[in-house]
Coordinates of C-alpha atoms in Angstrom, one line a residue:
Chain A
M1 CA 173.3 -3.0 38.8
N2 CA 174.5 -0.3 41.2
D3 CA 174.5 3.5 40.5
A4 CA 177.7 4.6 38.9
C5 CA 180.3 5.7 41.5
F6 CA 182.4 7.8 39.3
Q7 CA 183.1 9.1 35.8
L8 CA 186.4 9.3 34.0
K9 CA 186.6 12.5 32.0
G10 CA 189.3 13.9 29.7
S11 CA 190.8 17.2 30.5
L12 CA 193.5 19.6 29.7
I13 CA 195.5 21.2 32.5
T14 CA 198.4 23.6 32.7
T15 CA 201.2 22.8 35.0
F16 CA 204.9 23.6 35.3
I17 CA 207.6 21.5 33.7
L18 CA 210.8 21.3 35.7
E19 CA 213.5 20.9 33.1
I20 CA 216.7 19.7 34.7
S21 CA 219.9 20.3 32.7
N22 CA 222.4 19.9 35.4
Y23 CA 221.9 17.6 38.4
N24 CA 224.5 18.8 40.8
L25 CA 222.7 18.0 44.0
L26 CA 223.8 20.9 46.2
D27 CA 223.5 23.5 43.4
F28 CA 220.1 22.1 42.3
E29 CA 218.6 22.3 45.8
Q30 CA 220.0 25.8 46.4
Q31 CA 218.7 27.2 43.1
L32 CA 215.4 25.5 43.5
S33 CA 215.0 26.9 47.0
K34 CA 215.9 30.4 45.8
K35 CA 213.4 30.2 42.9
V36 CA 210.6 29.0 45.0
Q37 CA 211.2 31.7 47.7
S38 CA 210.9 34.4 45.0
A39 CA 207.3 33.6 44.8
P40 CA 206.3 31.1 47.5
D41 CA 202.5 31.3 47.0
F42 CA 202.9 30.8 43.3
F43 CA 204.6 27.5 43.7
N44 CA 202.8 26.3 46.7
T45 CA 201.8 22.6 46.1
S46 CA 201.8 23.2 42.4
P47 CA 201.8 20.0 40.4
V48 CA 205.0 19.7 38.5
I49 CA 206.2 17.5 35.7
I50 CA 209.9 16.7 35.7
N51 CA 211.7 16.6 32.4
L52 CA 215.1 14.9 32.3
E53 CA 215.5 15.2 28.5
K54 CA 218.5 17.5 28.8
L55 CA 220.4 15.1 31.2
D56 CA 222.7 12.4 29.9
L57 CA 221.2 9.6 32.1
D58 CA 223.9 7.2 31.4
T59 CA 226.5 9.2 33.2
N60 CA 224.2 10.9 35.6
Q61 CA 222.6 8.4 37.9
I62 CA 219.6 10.0 39.4
N63 CA 218.2 9.0 42.7
Y64 CA 214.6 9.5 41.8
Q65 CA 213.4 9.3 45.4
E66 CA 215.9 12.0 46.4
L67 CA 214.9 14.3 43.6
I68 CA 211.2 13.9 44.4
S69 CA 211.7 14.7 48.1
I70 CA 213.9 17.7 47.4
C71 CA 211.0 19.1 45.2
R72 CA 208.5 18.3 47.9
R73 CA 210.6 19.9 50.6
H74 CA 210.4 23.2 48.6
G75 CA 206.7 23.1 48.0
L76 CA 206.6 21.6 44.6
Q77 CA 204.5 18.5 44.0
P78 CA 205.9 16.2 41.3
V79 CA 203.2 14.3 39.7
A80 CA 204.9 12.8 36.7
F81 CA 208.0 12.4 34.7
K82 CA 208.2 13.2 31.0
Q83 CA 208.9 10.0 29.2
T84 CA 212.4 10.1 27.7
P85 CA 214.7 7.3 26.7
Q86 CA 217.0 5.8 29.5
L87 CA 214.5 6.8 32.1
N88 CA 214.3 4.3 34.9
E89 CA 210.6 3.7 34.6
D90 CA 210.5 1.2 37.4
Q91 CA 211.9 3.6 39.9
I92 CA 209.4 6.2 38.9
K93 CA 206.5 3.9 39.3
E94 CA 207.8 2.8 42.6
N95 CA 207.7 6.3 43.8
G96 CA 204.1 6.5 42.7
L97 CA 204.5 8.9 39.9
A98 CA 203.2 8.8 36.4
L99 CA 204.9 8.8 33.0
L100 CA 203.8 11.3 30.4
N101 CA 204.5 10.7 26.8
Q102 CA 205.4 13.4 24.3
K103 CA 201.9 14.1 23.2
A104 CA 200.6 14.5 26.7
C105 CA 203.4 16.9 27.6
G106 CA 203.0 19.2 24.7
K107 CA 205.2 22.2 24.2
S108 CA 207.0 23.6 27.1
E109 CA 207.9 27.3 27.5
P110 CA 210.3 28.6 30.1
V111 CA 208.7 30.6 32.9
N112 CA 211.1 33.4 33.6
K113 CA 209.4 35.7 36.0
A114 CA 206.8 33.4 37.5
K115 CA 205.7 36.1 39.9
E116 CA 204.3 38.5 37.3
K117 CA 201.3 37.7 35.0
P118 CA 202.4 37.2 31.4
A119 CA 202.4 40.5 29.6
P120 CA 199.2 40.9 27.5
D121 CA 199.5 41.1 23.8
I122 CA 198.8 44.6 22.6
K123 CA 195.9 44.1 20.1
K124 CA 194.7 46.9 17.9
T125 CA 191.5 48.5 19.1
Q126 CA 188.5 47.5 17.0
I127 CA 186.8 50.4 15.3
I128 CA 183.2 50.3 13.9
T129 CA 182.2 53.2 11.8
K130 CA 178.6 52.2 10.9
P131 CA 175.7 52.4 13.4
V132 CA 175.1 49.1 15.2
R133 CA 171.5 48.1 14.4
S134 CA 168.9 46.3 16.5
G135 CA 169.6 42.6 16.6
Q136 CA 173.3 43.0 15.8
Q137 CA 176.1 42.0 18.1
V138 CA 179.7 43.2 18.1
Y139 CA 182.5 41.6 20.2
A140 CA 185.9 43.1 20.4
E141 CA 188.0 40.2 21.6
G142 CA 191.2 41.0 23.5
C143 CA 191.0 44.8 22.9
D144 CA 189.0 48.0 23.2
L145 CA 186.0 48.9 21.1
I146 CA 185.3 52.2 19.4
I147 CA 182.0 52.9 17.7
T148 CA 181.7 56.2 15.9
G149 CA 178.0 55.9 15.2
S150 CA 175.1 55.0 17.5
V151 CA 174.1 51.7 19.1
S152 CA 170.4 51.1 18.5
G153 CA 168.0 49.6 21.1
G154 CA 168.1 45.8 20.8
A155 CA 171.8 45.8 19.7
E156 CA 174.7 44.5 21.8
V157 CA 178.3 45.6 22.0
L158 CA 180.9 43.7 24.0
A159 CA 184.6 44.1 24.6
D160 CA 187.3 42.5 26.7
G161 CA 188.6 46.1 27.2
N162 CA 186.9 49.5 27.2
I163 CA 184.0 50.6 25.1
H164 CA 183.9 54.1 23.5
I165 CA 180.7 55.2 21.8
Y166 CA 180.8 58.5 20.0
G167 CA 177.1 58.4 19.1
T168 CA 174.1 57.5 21.3
L169 CA 174.1 54.3 23.4
R170 CA 170.5 53.0 23.2
G171 CA 171.3 49.3 23.4
R172 CA 173.5 47.2 25.6
A173 CA 177.2 47.6 26.4
L174 CA 179.2 45.1 28.2
A175 CA 182.9 45.9 28.9
G176 CA 185.6 43.8 30.5
V177 CA 183.7 40.6 29.6
K178 CA 186.6 38.4 30.5
G179 CA 186.8 39.8 34.0
D180 CA 188.6 43.1 33.6
L181 CA 187.1 45.1 36.4
D182 CA 189.0 48.3 35.4
A183 CA 187.3 48.5 32.0
R184 CA 185.1 51.5 31.4
I185 CA 182.3 52.5 29.0
F186 CA 182.1 56.0 27.5
C187 CA 179.2 57.4 25.5
S188 CA 178.2 60.8 24.1
T189 CA 174.6 60.2 25.0
N190 CA 173.4 57.8 27.5
E191 CA 170.1 56.1 26.8
A192 CA 171.3 52.6 27.5
E193 CA 169.2 49.5 28.0
L194 CA 171.9 47.8 30.0
V195 CA 175.5 48.5 31.0
S196 CA 177.9 45.9 32.4
I197 CA 181.5 45.9 33.5
G198 CA 183.2 42.6 34.4
G199 CA 179.8 41.0 35.0
H200 CA 178.3 43.8 37.2
F201 CA 175.4 45.4 35.5
L202 CA 172.8 48.2 35.6
L203 CA 169.5 48.3 33.8
S204 CA 167.9 51.3 32.2
D205 CA 165.4 51.8 35.0
S206 CA 168.3 52.5 37.4
L207 CA 170.2 54.4 34.7
E208 CA 167.4 56.7 33.9
N209 CA 168.0 58.7 37.2
Q210 CA 171.7 59.2 36.6
V211 CA 173.3 61.2 33.8
W212 CA 170.5 60.3 31.3
K213 CA 170.7 61.6 27.8
Q214 CA 174.0 63.2 28.4
A215 CA 177.7 62.3 27.9
A216 CA 178.5 59.6 30.5
Q217 CA 181.2 57.3 31.6
F218 CA 180.6 54.0 33.5
Y219 CA 183.1 52.4 35.8
L220 CA 183.3 49.9 38.7
L221 CA 184.1 51.1 42.2
D222 CA 184.0 48.7 45.1
E223 CA 182.2 46.2 43.0
T224 CA 179.4 48.7 42.3
L225 CA 178.8 50.2 38.9
H226 CA 179.0 54.0 38.9
V227 CA 177.9 56.6 36.3
S228 CA 179.4 60.0 36.1
P229 CA 179.1 62.8 33.6
L230 CA 181.9 63.1 31.0
Chain B
M1 CA 121.9 48.1 -6.8
S2 CA 120.4 50.2 -9.5
F3 CA 122.3 52.2 -12.1
I4 CA 121.8 55.5 -10.4
D5 CA 122.8 54.1 -7.0
Y6 CA 126.1 53.0 -8.6
F7 CA 127.1 56.4 -9.7
R8 CA 126.1 58.1 -6.5
S9 CA 128.1 55.7 -4.4
K10 CA 131.1 56.0 -6.6
K11 CA 131.3 59.7 -5.9
T12 CA 130.7 59.8 -2.2
N13 CA 131.0 56.3 -0.8
S14 CA 134.2 54.4 -1.6
A15 CA 133.3 51.9 1.1
S16 CA 130.6 50.4 -1.0
V17 CA 133.0 50.1 -3.9
A18 CA 135.3 48.3 -1.6
K19 CA 132.5 46.0 -0.3
E20 CA 131.5 45.1 -3.8
R21 CA 135.0 44.3 -4.9
L22 CA 135.6 42.2 -1.8
Q23 CA 132.4 40.3 -2.2
I24 CA 133.5 39.3 -5.7
I25 CA 137.0 38.5 -4.9
V26 CA 136.4 36.6 -1.7
A27 CA 133.6 34.5 -3.3
H28 CA 136.0 33.9 -6.2
E29 CA 138.8 32.8 -4.0
R30 CA 136.6 30.6 -1.9
T31 CA 135.5 28.6 -4.9
Q32 CA 139.0 28.6 -6.2
R33 CA 140.3 26.9 -3.1
N34 CA 138.2 23.8 -3.9
Q35 CA 139.1 23.8 -7.6
P36 CA 141.8 21.9 -9.4
D37 CA 145.0 23.6 -10.2
Y38 CA 144.8 23.4 -13.9
L39 CA 141.9 25.8 -14.3
P40 CA 143.8 29.0 -14.8
A41 CA 146.0 27.3 -17.4
M42 CA 143.0 25.8 -19.2
Q43 CA 141.2 29.1 -19.2
Q44 CA 144.1 30.9 -20.8
E45 CA 144.4 28.2 -23.5
L46 CA 140.7 28.2 -24.3
I47 CA 140.9 32.0 -24.7
E48 CA 143.7 31.6 -27.2
V49 CA 141.8 29.1 -29.2
I50 CA 138.6 31.2 -29.3
K51 CA 140.5 34.3 -30.2
K52 CA 141.6 32.6 -33.4
Y53 CA 138.0 32.6 -34.5
V54 CA 136.3 35.4 -32.7
A55 CA 137.7 38.6 -31.4
I56 CA 136.8 38.5 -27.7
D57 CA 137.6 40.4 -24.5
E58 CA 139.6 38.2 -22.2
D59 CA 137.5 39.4 -19.2
K60 CA 134.4 38.0 -20.8
V61 CA 135.6 34.4 -20.6
T62 CA 135.1 32.5 -17.3
V63 CA 135.7 29.0 -16.4
S64 CA 134.6 27.3 -13.2
V65 CA 133.9 24.0 -11.6
E66 CA 130.9 23.2 -9.4
N67 CA 131.1 20.1 -7.2
T68 CA 127.9 18.4 -6.2
N69 CA 127.5 15.1 -4.4
R70 CA 127.4 12.9 -7.4
S71 CA 129.3 14.8 -10.0
S72 CA 131.3 17.9 -11.0
V73 CA 130.0 20.3 -13.5
F74 CA 132.5 22.2 -15.6
E75 CA 131.2 25.5 -16.8
L76 CA 132.6 27.7 -19.5
N77 CA 131.1 31.2 -20.2
I78 CA 131.9 33.3 -23.2
T79 CA 130.2 36.6 -23.8
L80 CA 130.5 37.4 -27.5
P81 CA 130.7 41.0 -28.6
G82 CA 128.0 42.7 -30.5
Chain C
M1 CA 169.7 47.0 -16.6
A2 CA 166.9 47.6 -14.2
K3 CA 167.2 49.2 -10.9
I4 CA 165.8 46.9 -8.2
I5 CA 164.1 48.7 -5.3
V6 CA 162.7 46.9 -2.3
V7 CA 160.0 48.4 -0.2
T8 CA 160.3 46.9 3.2
S9 CA 159.8 47.8 6.9
G10 CA 160.0 44.8 9.2
K11 CA 156.8 45.9 11.0
G12 CA 153.5 45.0 9.4
G13 CA 150.7 47.4 8.4
V14 CA 152.9 50.5 8.0
G15 CA 152.2 51.2 4.3
K16 CA 154.6 49.0 2.3
T17 CA 152.0 47.9 -0.3
T18 CA 150.4 51.4 -0.5
T19 CA 153.9 52.8 -1.0
S20 CA 154.9 50.2 -3.6
A21 CA 151.8 51.0 -5.6
A22 CA 152.3 54.7 -5.3
I23 CA 156.0 54.7 -6.1
G24 CA 155.6 52.2 -8.9
T25 CA 152.9 54.3 -10.5
G26 CA 154.9 57.5 -10.0
L27 CA 157.9 56.1 -11.7
A28 CA 155.8 54.8 -14.6
L29 CA 154.1 58.2 -15.0
A30 CA 157.6 59.7 -15.3
G31 CA 158.2 57.5 -18.3
N32 CA 160.0 54.6 -16.8
K33 CA 159.0 51.0 -17.7
T34 CA 158.2 49.7 -14.2
V35 CA 157.1 46.4 -12.7
I36 CA 155.9 45.9 -9.2
I37 CA 156.3 42.4 -7.7
D38 CA 154.3 41.1 -4.8
F39 CA 156.5 39.0 -2.6
D40 CA 153.8 38.2 0.0
V41 CA 153.1 34.6 -1.0
G42 CA 149.8 33.3 0.4
L43 CA 148.6 36.8 1.5
R44 CA 148.7 38.8 -1.6
N45 CA 147.6 42.4 -1.5
L46 CA 149.2 44.3 -4.3
D47 CA 146.6 43.2 -6.8
L48 CA 143.9 44.6 -4.6
I49 CA 145.6 47.9 -4.0
M50 CA 146.3 48.3 -7.8
G51 CA 142.7 47.3 -8.6
C52 CA 143.6 44.4 -10.8
E53 CA 142.5 41.6 -8.6
R54 CA 140.1 40.2 -11.2
R55 CA 142.7 39.9 -13.8
V56 CA 145.1 37.6 -12.0
V57 CA 145.5 34.3 -13.8
Y58 CA 149.1 33.3 -13.1
D59 CA 151.4 34.4 -10.3
F60 CA 155.1 34.7 -9.3
V61 CA 155.3 31.1 -8.2
N62 CA 153.9 29.9 -11.5
V63 CA 156.7 31.7 -13.3
I64 CA 159.4 30.3 -10.9
N65 CA 158.1 26.8 -11.5
N66 CA 158.0 27.4 -15.2
E67 CA 154.2 26.8 -15.3
A68 CA 153.8 30.1 -17.0
N69 CA 155.9 32.7 -18.7
L70 CA 156.3 36.4 -17.9
N71 CA 154.0 37.5 -20.7
Q72 CA 151.2 35.4 -19.4
T73 CA 151.7 36.5 -15.8
L74 CA 152.4 40.2 -15.9
I75 CA 149.3 42.3 -15.6
K76 CA 149.3 45.5 -17.5
D77 CA 147.9 48.5 -15.5
K78 CA 144.8 49.9 -17.1
R79 CA 145.5 53.5 -16.1
V80 CA 149.2 54.0 -16.7
E81 CA 151.3 53.1 -19.7
N82 CA 154.6 51.3 -18.8
L83 CA 153.3 49.9 -15.6
F84 CA 153.0 46.1 -14.9
I85 CA 152.2 44.0 -11.9
M86 CA 153.4 40.6 -10.9
P87 CA 150.9 39.1 -8.4
A88 CA 151.8 36.7 -5.6
S89 CA 150.3 33.3 -5.3
Q90 CA 147.4 33.1 -3.0
T91 CA 147.3 29.4 -2.5
R92 CA 150.9 28.4 -1.9
D93 CA 153.2 29.5 0.9
K94 CA 156.6 31.1 1.2
D95 CA 158.5 27.8 0.7
A96 CA 157.5 28.0 -2.9
L97 CA 160.0 30.8 -3.4
T98 CA 163.5 29.8 -4.1
M99 CA 166.7 32.0 -4.3
E100 CA 167.5 30.7 -7.8
G101 CA 164.0 31.0 -9.0
V102 CA 163.7 34.6 -7.8
E103 CA 167.1 35.5 -9.3
K104 CA 166.1 34.1 -12.7
V105 CA 162.9 36.0 -12.8
L106 CA 164.6 39.2 -11.8
E107 CA 167.2 38.8 -14.4
E108 CA 164.6 38.2 -17.1
L109 CA 162.7 41.3 -16.0
S110 CA 165.9 43.4 -15.9
E111 CA 166.3 43.0 -19.6
T112 CA 163.2 45.0 -20.5
F113 CA 162.3 47.1 -17.4
D114 CA 163.8 50.2 -16.0
F115 CA 162.6 49.7 -12.5
I116 CA 161.6 46.6 -10.5
I117 CA 159.8 47.4 -7.2
C118 CA 159.8 44.5 -4.8
D119 CA 156.8 44.7 -2.4
S120 CA 158.1 42.9 0.7
P121 CA 155.9 41.1 3.2
A122 CA 156.2 42.0 6.9
G123 CA 158.7 40.3 9.1
I124 CA 162.3 39.1 8.7
E125 CA 161.8 35.6 7.5
K126 CA 162.1 34.0 4.1
G127 CA 159.7 36.2 2.1
A128 CA 161.1 39.4 3.4
H129 CA 164.6 38.1 2.9
M130 CA 164.0 37.2 -0.7
A131 CA 162.5 40.5 -1.4
L132 CA 165.5 42.5 -0.2
Y133 CA 168.3 40.1 -1.2
F134 CA 168.7 41.3 -4.8
A135 CA 168.0 45.0 -4.1
D136 CA 170.0 47.9 -5.3
E137 CA 168.1 50.4 -3.2
A138 CA 165.7 50.1 -0.3
V139 CA 162.8 52.2 0.8
V140 CA 162.3 51.6 4.5
V141 CA 158.7 52.4 5.4
T142 CA 158.3 53.6 9.0
N143 CA 155.5 54.9 11.1
P144 CA 156.5 57.5 13.8
E145 CA 155.9 54.9 16.5
V146 CA 158.3 52.9 18.7
S147 CA 157.7 49.4 17.4
S148 CA 157.9 50.5 13.8
V149 CA 161.1 52.3 14.4
R150 CA 162.8 49.5 16.1
D151 CA 161.6 47.0 13.5
S152 CA 162.9 49.3 10.7
D153 CA 166.2 49.4 12.5
R154 CA 166.3 45.6 12.5
I155 CA 165.6 45.4 8.8
L156 CA 168.3 47.9 8.1
G157 CA 170.8 45.7 10.0
I158 CA 169.7 42.8 7.8
L159 CA 170.0 44.9 4.6
Q160 CA 173.5 45.7 5.6
S161 CA 174.6 42.2 6.4
K162 CA 172.3 39.7 4.5
S163 CA 171.7 41.3 1.1
K164 CA 173.5 40.0 -2.0
R165 CA 175.6 43.2 -2.1
A166 CA 176.7 42.7 1.5
E167 CA 177.5 39.1 1.1
Q168 CA 179.6 39.8 -2.0
G169 CA 181.3 42.9 -0.7
G170 CA 179.7 45.1 -3.3
E171 CA 178.5 48.7 -3.1
P172 CA 176.0 48.7 -0.1
V173 CA 172.3 48.9 -0.8
K174 CA 171.2 52.6 -0.9
E175 CA 168.8 53.1 1.9
H176 CA 165.9 55.6 2.0
L177 CA 163.6 56.4 4.9
L178 CA 159.9 57.0 4.1
L179 CA 157.9 58.1 7.1
T180 CA 154.2 57.3 6.7
R181 CA 151.1 58.2 8.7
Y182 CA 152.7 61.4 9.9
N183 CA 150.5 63.7 11.9
P184 CA 152.1 67.1 12.4
A185 CA 149.5 68.3 14.9
R186 CA 150.3 65.4 17.2
V187 CA 154.0 66.0 16.7
E188 CA 153.6 69.6 17.8
E189 CA 151.6 68.4 20.9
G190 CA 154.6 66.2 21.7
E191 CA 152.4 63.1 21.3
M192 CA 154.2 61.7 18.3
L193 CA 157.8 61.1 17.3
S194 CA 159.0 63.8 14.9
V195 CA 160.9 63.4 11.7
S196 CA 164.1 64.4 13.3
D197 CA 163.5 61.9 16.2
V198 CA 163.2 59.1 13.7
E199 CA 166.1 60.3 11.5
D200 CA 168.2 60.5 14.6
I201 CA 167.6 56.9 15.5
L202 CA 167.7 55.3 12.1
A203 CA 170.4 57.5 10.6
I204 CA 169.5 57.1 6.9
P205 CA 168.6 59.8 4.4
L206 CA 164.9 60.9 4.3
L207 CA 163.1 60.1 1.1
G208 CA 159.7 61.5 2.1
V209 CA 157.1 62.2 4.7
I210 CA 153.6 61.0 3.9
P211 CA 150.9 62.6 6.1
E212 CA 148.2 60.6 7.7
S213 CA 145.3 60.9 5.2
E214 CA 141.8 59.6 4.6
A215 CA 142.7 59.4 1.0
V216 CA 144.8 56.3 1.5
L217 CA 141.8 54.2 2.7
K218 CA 139.7 55.6 -0.1
A219 CA 142.4 54.7 -2.6
S220 CA 142.6 51.1 -1.5
N221 CA 138.8 50.8 -1.4
Q222 CA 138.7 51.8 -5.0
G223 CA 141.8 50.0 -6.1
E224 CA 143.5 53.1 -7.3
P225 CA 147.0 54.0 -6.0
V226 CA 146.8 57.2 -3.9
I227 CA 149.3 59.0 -6.1
H228 CA 146.6 59.4 -8.8
N229 CA 144.7 61.7 -6.4
Q230 CA 146.8 64.8 -6.7
D231 CA 144.2 66.8 -4.7
T232 CA 145.3 65.1 -1.5
D233 CA 148.4 65.7 0.6
A234 CA 149.3 62.0 0.6
G235 CA 149.2 61.9 -3.2
K236 CA 151.3 65.0 -3.5
A237 CA 153.8 63.7 -0.9
Y238 CA 154.2 60.5 -2.8
S239 CA 154.9 62.5 -6.0
D240 CA 157.6 64.4 -4.2
A241 CA 159.1 61.2 -2.9
V242 CA 159.3 59.7 -6.5
K243 CA 161.0 62.9 -7.7
R244 CA 163.6 62.6 -5.0
L245 CA 164.1 58.9 -5.8
L246 CA 164.9 60.0 -9.4
G247 CA 167.5 62.4 -8.1
E248 CA 165.6 65.7 -7.9
E249 CA 165.9 67.9 -4.8
V250 CA 162.4 68.7 -3.6
A251 CA 161.6 70.6 -0.4
F252 CA 159.6 68.7 2.2
R253 CA 155.9 69.6 2.5
F254 CA 153.2 68.7 4.9
L255 CA 155.5 68.7 7.9
D256 CA 153.7 71.4 9.8
A257 CA 150.2 71.3 11.2
P258 CA 147.8 73.4 9.1
K259 CA 146.6 76.6 10.7
K260 CA 143.1 76.2 12.0
G261 CA 141.4 78.4 9.4
I262 CA 137.7 77.7 8.8
L263 CA 138.1 78.0 5.1
K264 CA 140.8 75.4 5.0
R265 CA 138.7 73.0 7.0
L266 CA 135.9 73.4 4.6
M267 CA 138.1 72.6 1.7
G268 CA 139.3 69.4 3.4
A269 CA 142.8 67.9 3.2

């Protein structure tokens, strides 16, 4: 028995769905070209699933090969068609594309301004009014964290956003844990064990020389963690 | 330890009081480790029975088991008042 | 309904049993019917500190397992009216304690007692957890020393999240800080954490400061809780602490190093 050459694994990916409502060849190509040019890097060889649900396929005869080459000409890479009734499945298979059923497609949402990142949900800042004791961990997901008491040694406070500690920081504070490099940490008294922003961290032995036992703020500059007095 | 020694040490030497207490309690617990579980219960019940007939001080009743190679000896000690 | 007070610390050897014995005795001397329960299954100490080690017949586990009832198990203190002791088992281990069993015993004791003092074992495992779970108030015993302070902080976190009151969303457990083995001379020299240092880190109200004292060792040697020895600073400090526990406002004594007068040194502390 030979060693296994490969493994088939399940996965979830996000791609674009090109929902065509009106297949007027000239208009289609023109509009597609315009859209892609508004953000060329964004669409560059992106896998795309074509959805012909909104077309009446009886009256609109689609030349699948043509559709696919138009997409490819403009940098889009069709990988599959969403399975809808009246679809010419043979043609699709001939062109080497897959068929995705309803379940695989999932919900589709229109991408309006593809260039910008989707606006983040404004989540209310998490406020902790009791001291955070040794062994405890607090995680403010998707927002800032405010602690009115102190953070004991051996305790951990994490946030996707900024961290504000009105008491003494003696434990560990990790801000921007999901990669936000602009996150900052503020504390009234710095006696921290460890401070981290977006994965870049400093331990107490380096912190002790800088702004120790005073009000401090921590921020990232050029991928280095800086401390300055508040 | 003579009587006089006892009083003297009580006043100035709490360590000897401690030592005495420990000797008793450790010896007691060592023998207890080898004894069957029912002894405390049995001791209490025996005390209740005896109390029906004679007024005794609970501290003056002791129950213990001694294991030798061939047999076990169960010993019951009651110090009667007066 | 009894008030359940747990004496806990996290760290071992800081003075929990000494404190349980002293506070239990103090409360009983003040006229309250008090019982002290030893939760250290397998390593019992309360009976030794209280001086009743030779009168232990049944223990806490016997009661939980219905092998004995409360009357048979509770040991009446020979010195103080109203004071009873529930010893721990010496032969079993902590698995013998069950949540339901402990709850049942505490409920039964609540019917006749004013105060139930739970002497916790060290650590944060089952025995310590059981001791603090049903508490209304907690006395957190701490030495002015780094490991002790951190462990006390840990146990405070557990009190705030894993007690019955925390789990059921009730009034939080009332926390008290008891600083033991305090040496004011060393504090003045800057060699020991001060009361305010510890208060700063733990952020809970101060119940009392018990000075380091030879009287404590003597007391355990003799099996007589140190609070009986009102000639000593430790004894007096414990009395003050009991008063504060009962709601009285008492000024803190023994916080400053004694002046080095010859006369004072002859008298002894």
